[in-house]
């Protein structure tokens, strides 16, 4: 896997690493389809927007699909939206597909609480590099009680959207391997009246973890630990027992993170039976003679609605990849996006991979920062190499 190569090279102390990724003759380009959700509108202010105020942000409107369906009058907005999603897929060329992607940020974790407690400069330049203090752990941070209640709000909102709107629950669930995301997904989707053919069995995916800085909150626990928490959840192929990506020495750049987010999306979109890379979609999508599966319920589609439980930085990265305007989420918040994916052919050729970078930190408090970086105590000037103050000790997980 590309990222493990980068991480392995990073531990050799290289400050700029560029490896050639295998050449692709096909890539997928993603776009945000606007006009369906308030979060896409430049006039919506993310800092005050409440996703629970009206249908997750779904705009009340008529759709093209309504015109082709005489029986939509008694349907809810979400029911009609789902028909529209099926309609868009049915009437798109073979190399184009649409999915509704719900992205949820984890509820507040102990690292978020610690950042507020110590202040951002001190946190970034010193405390974030420690695994915790004597009373709290922020290595692979767990949810605070506030974080648990934020996840419960998401749970209750899904429940009410089902009761009032008959919302289509996700067809597939993906989750970051960090404890705070795993537990948020668990609380959000436990005990909902999910359909039997789309149960909540998430796939744990490295590609959706938080941007990897040198902070210990970005270091994950082992696969066995995750299995012990949620024994029936699944893992993407190749998921390693130990965290091979976080180094504690170099940080993933925004460009490197976007590459990994894109790879994770490519994996999800390529798996769809009819999505990009799907081999054998019939040429006549509109259901001419000899076309067997067109019953108007999207039988030739798969996983039209996707749930991803991740992090603020990671969701910001996905939003960049899919061409959505920046939309900061508070802890526990959820954003839906209608995503259009188009497979495009590109000439073969080597693609340069983004590099990871070093960042300066202090080896003792007090630490503060200016626009140009950390300002450390005179006795402990900023350093950029070597393992941070916290060492490699992995604290004992908190039982769930
Ligand atoms: C440890 O950090 C937390 C913030 O996450 C703070 O509330 C607590 O008071 C700190 N404990 C000590 C002993 O300083
Ligand atoms: C959430 O976690 C608890 C504790 O492991 C477990 O009993 C419950 O079944 C989980 N729910 C889901 C939907 O995974």
Coordinates of C-alpha atoms and ligand atoms in Angstrom, one line a residue:
X1 CA 0.0 0.0 0.0
X2 CA 1.3 3.4 -1.0
X3 CA 1.0 5.0 2.4
X4 CA 2.9 2.3 4.3
X5 CA 5.7 2.8 1.8
X6 CA 5.7 6.4 2.7
X7 CA 5.6 5.8 6.4
X8 CA 8.4 3.3 6.2
X9 CA 10.6 5.7 4.3
X10 CA 9.7 8.5 6.7
X11 CA 11.1 6.5 9.6
X12 CA 14.4 6.3 7.7
X13 CA 14.6 10.1 8.4
X14 CA 14.0 11.3 4.8
X15 CA 12.4 14.7 4.9
X16 CA 11.1 14.7 1.4
X17 CA 9.8 11.5 -0.1
X18 CA 8.5 11.1 -3.6
X19 CA 7.6 7.6 -4.9
X20 CA 6.1 6.8 -8.2
X21 CA 2.6 5.3 -7.9
X22 CA 1.5 2.7 -10.4
X23 CA 0.3 4.3 -13.6
X24 CA -3.5 4.5 -14.0
X25 CA -5.2 4.4 -17.3
X26 CA -8.5 5.3 -15.7
X27 CA -9.2 7.7 -13.0
X28 CA -12.5 8.8 -11.4
X29 CA -13.3 12.5 -11.2
X30 CA -15.7 13.5 -8.4
X31 CA -18.1 16.5 -8.4
X32 CA -20.6 17.8 -5.9
X33 CA -24.0 18.0 -7.4
X34 CA -25.4 21.3 -6.2
X35 CA -29.0 22.3 -5.7
X36 CA -30.0 19.5 -3.4
X37 CA -28.5 20.4 0.0
X38 CA -28.2 23.7 1.8
X39 CA -24.6 22.9 2.7
X40 CA -23.7 23.3 -1.0
X41 CA -25.0 26.9 -1.1
X42 CA -22.4 29.6 -0.6
X43 CA -24.9 31.6 1.5
X44 CA -25.0 28.8 4.2
X45 CA -22.8 29.6 7.1
X46 CA -21.2 26.4 8.4
X47 CA -20.5 27.9 11.8
X48 CA -24.2 28.4 12.6
X49 CA -25.8 25.7 10.5
X50 CA -27.6 23.0 12.4
X51 CA -27.9 19.7 10.5
X52 CA -30.8 18.7 12.7
X53 CA -32.9 21.7 11.9
X54 CA -34.5 20.4 8.6
X55 CA -33.9 17.0 7.0
X56 CA -30.1 17.1 7.3
X57 CA -30.1 20.1 5.0
X58 CA -32.2 18.6 2.2
X59 CA -33.8 21.4 0.2
X60 CA -37.6 21.2 -0.3
X61 CA -38.0 21.1 -4.1
X62 CA -39.3 19.2 -7.1
X63 CA -37.0 16.9 -9.0
X64 CA -36.8 15.8 -12.7
X65 CA -37.8 12.3 -11.5
X66 CA -41.1 13.6 -10.1
X67 CA -42.2 14.5 -13.7
X68 CA -41.8 10.9 -14.8
X69 CA -43.6 9.5 -11.8
X70 CA -47.3 10.3 -11.4
X71 CA -47.4 8.9 -7.8
X72 CA -45.1 11.3 -6.0
X73 CA -47.6 13.6 -4.5
X74 CA -48.0 11.7 -1.2
X75 CA -44.3 11.0 -0.8
X76 CA -42.0 12.7 1.6
X77 CA -39.0 14.9 0.4
X78 CA -36.6 12.1 1.3
X79 CA -38.6 9.5 -0.5
X80 CA -38.7 11.6 -3.6
X81 CA -35.0 12.3 -3.2
X82 CA -34.2 8.6 -3.2
X83 CA -36.2 8.2 -6.4
X84 CA -34.3 11.0 -7.9
X85 CA -31.0 9.3 -6.9
X86 CA -32.2 6.1 -8.7
X87 CA -33.3 8.1 -11.6
X88 CA -30.0 9.9 -12.0
X89 CA -28.2 6.6 -12.0
X90 CA -30.5 4.9 -14.5
X91 CA -30.3 7.8 -16.9
X92 CA -26.5 8.3 -16.7
X93 CA -24.0 6.9 -19.1
X94 CA -22.2 3.8 -18.1
X95 CA -19.1 5.6 -16.9
X96 CA -21.1 7.9 -14.6
X97 CA -22.6 7.2 -11.2
X98 CA -24.2 9.1 -8.3
X99 CA -24.2 8.4 -4.6
X100 CA -25.5 10.2 -1.6
X101 CA -22.6 10.3 0.9
X102 CA -23.3 11.1 4.6
X103 CA -20.2 12.1 6.5
X104 CA -20.3 12.2 10.2
X105 CA -17.6 13.8 12.4
X106 CA -17.0 11.9 15.7
X107 CA -18.3 13.3 18.9
X108 CA -16.0 15.3 21.2
X109 CA -12.9 13.3 22.2
X110 CA -10.4 13.8 25.1
X111 CA -7.9 15.4 22.7
X112 CA -10.6 18.0 21.8
X113 CA -11.1 18.7 25.5
X114 CA -7.4 18.9 26.1
X115 CA -6.9 21.3 23.3
X116 CA -9.5 23.6 24.9
X117 CA -7.9 23.1 28.3
X118 CA -4.3 23.8 27.3
X119 CA -5.1 26.3 24.5
X120 CA -4.3 25.6 20.9
X121 CA -0.7 27.0 20.8
X122 CA 0.4 24.9 23.8
X123 CA -1.5 21.9 22.5
X124 CA 0.0 22.0 19.1
X125 CA 3.5 22.7 20.2
X126 CA 3.8 20.4 23.2
X127 CA 0.9 18.7 24.8
X128 CA -0.5 17.0 21.7
X129 CA 2.8 15.0 21.4
X130 CA 2.2 13.4 24.8
X131 CA 0.0 10.3 25.1
X132 CA -2.0 12.1 27.9
X133 CA -1.6 13.4 31.4
X134 CA -2.0 11.5 34.7
X135 CA -5.8 11.6 34.5
X136 CA -6.7 11.6 30.8
X137 CA -5.5 9.8 27.7
X138 CA -5.5 11.5 24.3
X139 CA -3.5 8.9 22.4
X140 CA -6.2 7.5 20.1
X141 CA -8.6 9.6 22.2
X142 CA -11.9 8.1 23.4
X143 CA -15.2 10.1 23.5
X144 CA -15.9 12.4 26.4
X145 CA -19.4 12.2 28.0
X146 CA -20.2 15.3 25.8
X147 CA -19.0 13.3 22.7
X148 CA -21.2 10.4 23.6
X149 CA -24.2 12.7 23.8
X150 CA -23.4 14.3 20.5
X151 CA -23.4 10.9 18.9
X152 CA -26.7 10.2 20.6
X153 CA -28.1 13.3 19.0
X154 CA -27.1 11.9 15.6
X155 CA -28.8 8.6 16.5
X156 CA -32.0 10.3 17.6
X157 CA -32.0 12.4 14.5
X158 CA -31.7 9.4 12.2
X159 CA -34.5 7.8 14.1
X160 CA -36.8 10.8 13.7
X161 CA -35.9 11.2 10.0
X162 CA -37.0 7.6 9.5
X163 CA -40.2 8.1 11.5
X164 CA -41.2 11.4 9.9
X165 CA -39.7 11.1 6.4
X166 CA -39.0 7.4 5.8
X167 CA -35.4 8.3 5.0
X168 CA -33.5 5.6 3.2
X169 CA -30.8 4.4 5.6
X170 CA -27.3 4.0 4.3
X171 CA -26.7 0.9 2.2
X172 CA -23.1 0.6 3.3
X173 CA -21.1 2.0 6.3
X174 CA -17.4 2.9 6.5
X175 CA -15.6 4.1 9.5
X176 CA -12.2 5.4 10.5
X177 CA -10.2 3.1 12.7
X178 CA -9.8 5.7 15.5
X179 CA -11.6 4.8 18.7
X180 CA -13.6 8.1 18.7
X181 CA -15.0 7.4 15.2
X182 CA -15.7 3.7 15.9
X183 CA -17.7 4.5 19.0
X184 CA -19.5 7.4 17.4
X185 CA -20.7 5.1 14.5
X186 CA -21.7 2.5 17.1
X187 CA -23.8 4.9 19.1
X188 CA -25.3 6.6 16.0
X189 CA -26.5 3.4 14.2
X190 CA -27.2 1.0 17.1
X191 CA -30.9 0.2 17.6
X192 CA -32.3 1.8 14.4
X193 CA -35.0 0.0 12.4
X194 CA -32.5 -0.8 9.6
X195 CA -33.6 -3.0 6.7
X196 CA -32.5 -6.6 6.9
X197 CA -30.6 -6.4 3.6
X198 CA -28.5 -3.4 4.8
X199 CA -27.6 -4.1 8.4
X200 CA -25.1 -1.9 10.3
X201 CA -21.9 -3.9 9.7
X202 CA -19.3 -1.2 9.0
X203 CA -16.0 -1.6 7.2
X204 CA -13.0 -0.1 9.0
X205 CA -10.9 1.8 6.5
X206 CA -7.5 3.4 7.0
X207 CA -8.3 5.8 4.2
X208 CA -10.8 7.7 6.4
X209 CA -8.7 8.2 9.5
X210 CA -7.7 11.7 10.5
X211 CA -4.8 13.6 8.8
X212 CA -1.7 12.2 10.4
X213 CA 0.2 14.8 12.3
X214 CA 2.7 14.1 15.0
X215 CA -0.1 14.3 17.6
X216 CA -0.6 11.0 19.5
X217 CA -4.4 11.4 19.0
X218 CA -3.7 10.4 15.3
X219 CA -2.0 7.1 16.4
X220 CA -4.4 4.2 16.3
X221 CA -4.7 1.1 18.4
X222 CA -4.3 -2.4 17.0
X223 CA -6.7 -4.4 14.8
X224 CA -7.2 -6.9 17.7
X225 CA -8.3 -4.0 19.9
X226 CA -10.9 -2.9 17.4
X227 CA -12.0 -6.5 17.0
X228 CA -12.4 -6.9 20.7
X229 CA -14.7 -3.8 20.8
X230 CA -16.8 -4.7 17.8
X231 CA -16.3 -8.4 16.9
X232 CA -18.6 -8.5 13.9
X233 CA -17.4 -5.4 12.1
X234 CA -15.3 -5.9 9.0
X235 CA -11.9 -4.5 7.9
X236 CA -10.8 -3.5 4.5
X237 CA -8.4 -5.9 2.8
X238 CA -4.8 -5.5 4.0
X239 CA -5.7 -3.7 7.3
X240 CA -2.6 -4.2 9.4
X241 CA -2.5 -5.4 13.1
X242 CA -0.4 -2.4 14.2
X243 CA -0.6 1.2 12.9
X244 CA 2.0 1.3 10.1
X245 CA 1.0 4.8 8.9
X246 CA 1.5 7.1 11.8
X247 CA 5.1 7.8 12.5
X248 CA 5.2 10.5 15.2
X249 CA 8.1 12.0 13.3
X250 CA 6.6 13.3 10.1
X251 CA 3.2 14.7 9.3
X252 CA 1.0 14.0 6.3
X253 CA 0.6 17.0 4.1
X254 CA -2.8 18.2 2.9
X255 CA -1.9 16.9 -0.6
X256 CA -0.9 13.5 0.7
X257 CA -4.1 13.3 2.7
X258 CA -6.2 14.2 -0.3
X259 CA -4.5 11.4 -2.2
X260 CA -5.4 8.9 0.4
X261 CA -9.0 10.2 0.7
X262 CA -9.3 9.9 -3.1
X263 CA -8.0 6.3 -3.0
X264 CA -10.6 5.4 -0.4
X265 CA -13.4 7.0 -2.4
X266 CA -12.1 5.2 -5.5
X267 CA -12.4 1.9 -3.7
X268 CA -15.9 2.6 -2.6
X269 CA -17.2 3.8 -6.0
X270 CA -15.4 1.1 -7.9
X271 CA -17.1 -1.6 -5.9
X272 CA -20.6 -0.4 -6.8
X273 CA -22.0 -3.0 -9.3
X274 CA -22.8 -0.2 -11.7
X275 CA -20.3 2.4 -10.8
X276 CA -17.1 3.3 -12.6
X277 CA -15.1 0.2 -13.5
X278 CA -18.1 -2.0 -13.5
X279 CA -17.8 -4.4 -16.3
X280 CA -21.1 -5.4 -17.7
X281 CA -23.8 -2.9 -17.5
X282 CA -26.3 -3.4 -20.4
X283 CA -26.0 -0.7 -23.0
X284 CA -29.7 0.1 -22.9
X285 CA -30.2 1.5 -19.4
X286 CA -33.7 2.7 -20.0
X287 CA -35.2 -0.8 -20.1
X288 CA -35.7 -1.7 -23.7
X289 CA -36.6 -5.3 -24.7
X290 CA -34.2 -7.9 -23.3
X291 CA -33.3 -5.7 -20.4
X292 CA -34.1 -7.8 -17.4
X293 CA -33.7 -5.9 -14.1
X294 CA -35.5 -2.6 -14.6
X295 CA -38.3 -2.6 -12.1
X296 CA -38.0 1.1 -11.2
X297 CA -36.4 0.4 -7.8
X298 CA -32.7 0.5 -8.8
X299 CA -32.1 -3.2 -8.8
X300 CA -29.2 -2.7 -11.0
X301 CA -27.7 -0.3 -8.5
X302 CA -25.8 -1.0 -5.4
X303 CA -24.9 1.1 -2.4
X304 CA -26.5 4.3 -3.5
X305 CA -26.4 5.7 0.0
X306 CA -23.0 5.6 1.9
X307 CA -22.2 6.5 5.5
X308 CA -18.6 7.6 6.5
X309 CA -17.8 8.2 10.1
X310 CA -14.6 10.2 10.3
X311 CA -12.9 13.4 11.5
X312 CA -13.0 17.2 10.8
X313 CA -9.7 17.2 8.9
X314 CA -10.6 14.1 7.0
X315 CA -14.1 15.3 6.0
X316 CA -12.5 18.6 4.9
X317 CA -10.2 16.5 2.7
X318 CA -13.0 14.5 1.2
X319 CA -14.9 17.7 0.5
X320 CA -11.9 19.1 -1.4
X321 CA -11.7 15.9 -3.4
X322 CA -15.3 16.0 -4.4
X323 CA -15.3 19.7 -5.1
X324 CA -17.6 20.8 -2.3
X325 CA -17.1 24.2 -0.7
X326 CA -15.3 24.1 2.6
X327 CA -17.8 23.2 5.4
X328 CA -16.4 22.9 8.9
X329 CA -18.3 20.5 11.1
X330 CA -18.6 20.8 14.9
X331 CA -18.0 17.6 16.8
X332 CA -20.8 15.0 16.2
X333 CA -22.2 16.9 13.2
X334 CA -23.3 15.2 9.9
X335 CA -23.2 16.4 6.3
X336 CA -24.8 14.8 3.3
X337 CA -23.4 15.4 -0.2
X338 CA -24.8 14.2 -3.6
X339 CA -21.6 13.0 -5.4
X340 CA -21.3 12.4 -9.1
X341 CA -18.4 10.1 -10.2
X342 CA -17.2 9.9 -13.7
X343 CA -14.6 7.5 -15.0
X344 CA -12.2 9.2 -17.3
X345 CA -9.4 7.7 -19.3
X346 CA -6.0 9.2 -18.8
X347 CA -2.7 8.6 -20.6
X348 CA -0.5 6.1 -18.8
X349 CA 2.4 7.7 -17.0
X350 CA 4.1 7.9 -13.6
X351 CA 2.2 9.9 -11.0
X352 CA 4.2 11.6 -8.2
X353 CA 3.0 10.9 -4.7
X354 CA 2.7 13.7 -2.3
X355 CA 5.4 14.0 0.4
X356 CA 5.1 14.0 4.2
X357 CA 6.8 16.8 6.2
X358 CA 8.5 17.6 9.5
X359 CA 7.0 20.2 11.8
X360 CA 8.6 21.9 14.8
X361 CA 7.6 21.2 18.3
X362 CA 8.8 22.1 21.8
X363 CA 10.4 19.6 24.2
X364 CA 9.0 21.2 27.3
X365 CA 6.2 23.6 28.4
X366 CA 5.4 26.4 28.3
X367 CA 5.0 26.6 24.6
X368 CA 3.1 29.1 22.6
X369 CA 3.0 29.9 18.9
X370 CA 2.9 32.7 16.4
X371 CA 1.9 32.6 12.8
X372 CA 5.4 31.4 11.9
X373 CA 5.4 28.4 14.3
X374 CA 6.0 27.3 17.9
X375 CA 7.7 29.6 20.4
X376 CA 9.3 27.4 23.1
X377 CA 11.0 28.1 26.4
X378 CA 14.6 29.3 25.9
X379 CA 15.9 26.1 27.5
X380 CA 13.9 23.9 25.1
X381 CA 14.2 25.3 21.6
X382 CA 12.0 24.0 18.8
X383 CA 13.1 20.7 17.2
X384 CA 11.9 18.9 14.1
X385 CA 13.4 15.5 14.4
X386 CA 13.6 12.6 16.8
X387 CA 10.6 11.1 18.5
X388 CA 8.4 13.5 20.5
X389 CA 8.5 13.8 24.2
X390 CA 5.8 11.3 24.8
X391 CA 7.7 8.2 23.8
X392 CA 6.0 5.1 22.3
X393 CA 4.2 3.8 25.3
X394 CA 0.7 2.8 24.3
X395 CA -1.8 3.4 27.2
X396 CA -4.3 0.7 28.1
X397 CA -7.6 1.1 26.2
X398 CA -10.7 2.2 28.2
X399 CA -13.3 -0.6 28.3
X400 CA -16.5 0.3 26.4
Ligands
LIG1 C1 -5.4 16.5 32.2 O1 -6.0 17.1 31.0 C2 -7.4 17.3 31.1 C3 -7.8 17.9 29.8 O2 -8.1 16.9 28.9 C4 -7.7 18.2 32.3 O3 -9.1 18.3 32.4 C5 -7.1 17.6 33.6 O4 -7.3 18.5 34.6 C6 -5.6 17.3 33.4 N1 -5.2 16.6 34.6 C7 -4.2 17.1 35.3 C8 -3.8 16.2 36.5 O5 -3.6 18.1 35.0
LIG2 C1 -22.2 -1.1 20.0 O1 -21.3 -1.6 20.9 C2 -21.8 -2.4 21.9 C3 -20.7 -2.7 22.9 O2 -19.7 -3.4 22.2 C4 -22.5 -3.6 21.3 O3 -23.1 -4.4 22.3 C5 -23.5 -3.2 20.3 O4 -24.1 -4.3 19.7 C6 -22.8 -2.3 19.3 N1 -23.8 -1.9 18.3 C7 -23.6 -2.1 17.0 C8 -24.8 -1.7 16.2 O5 -22.6 -2.5 16.5

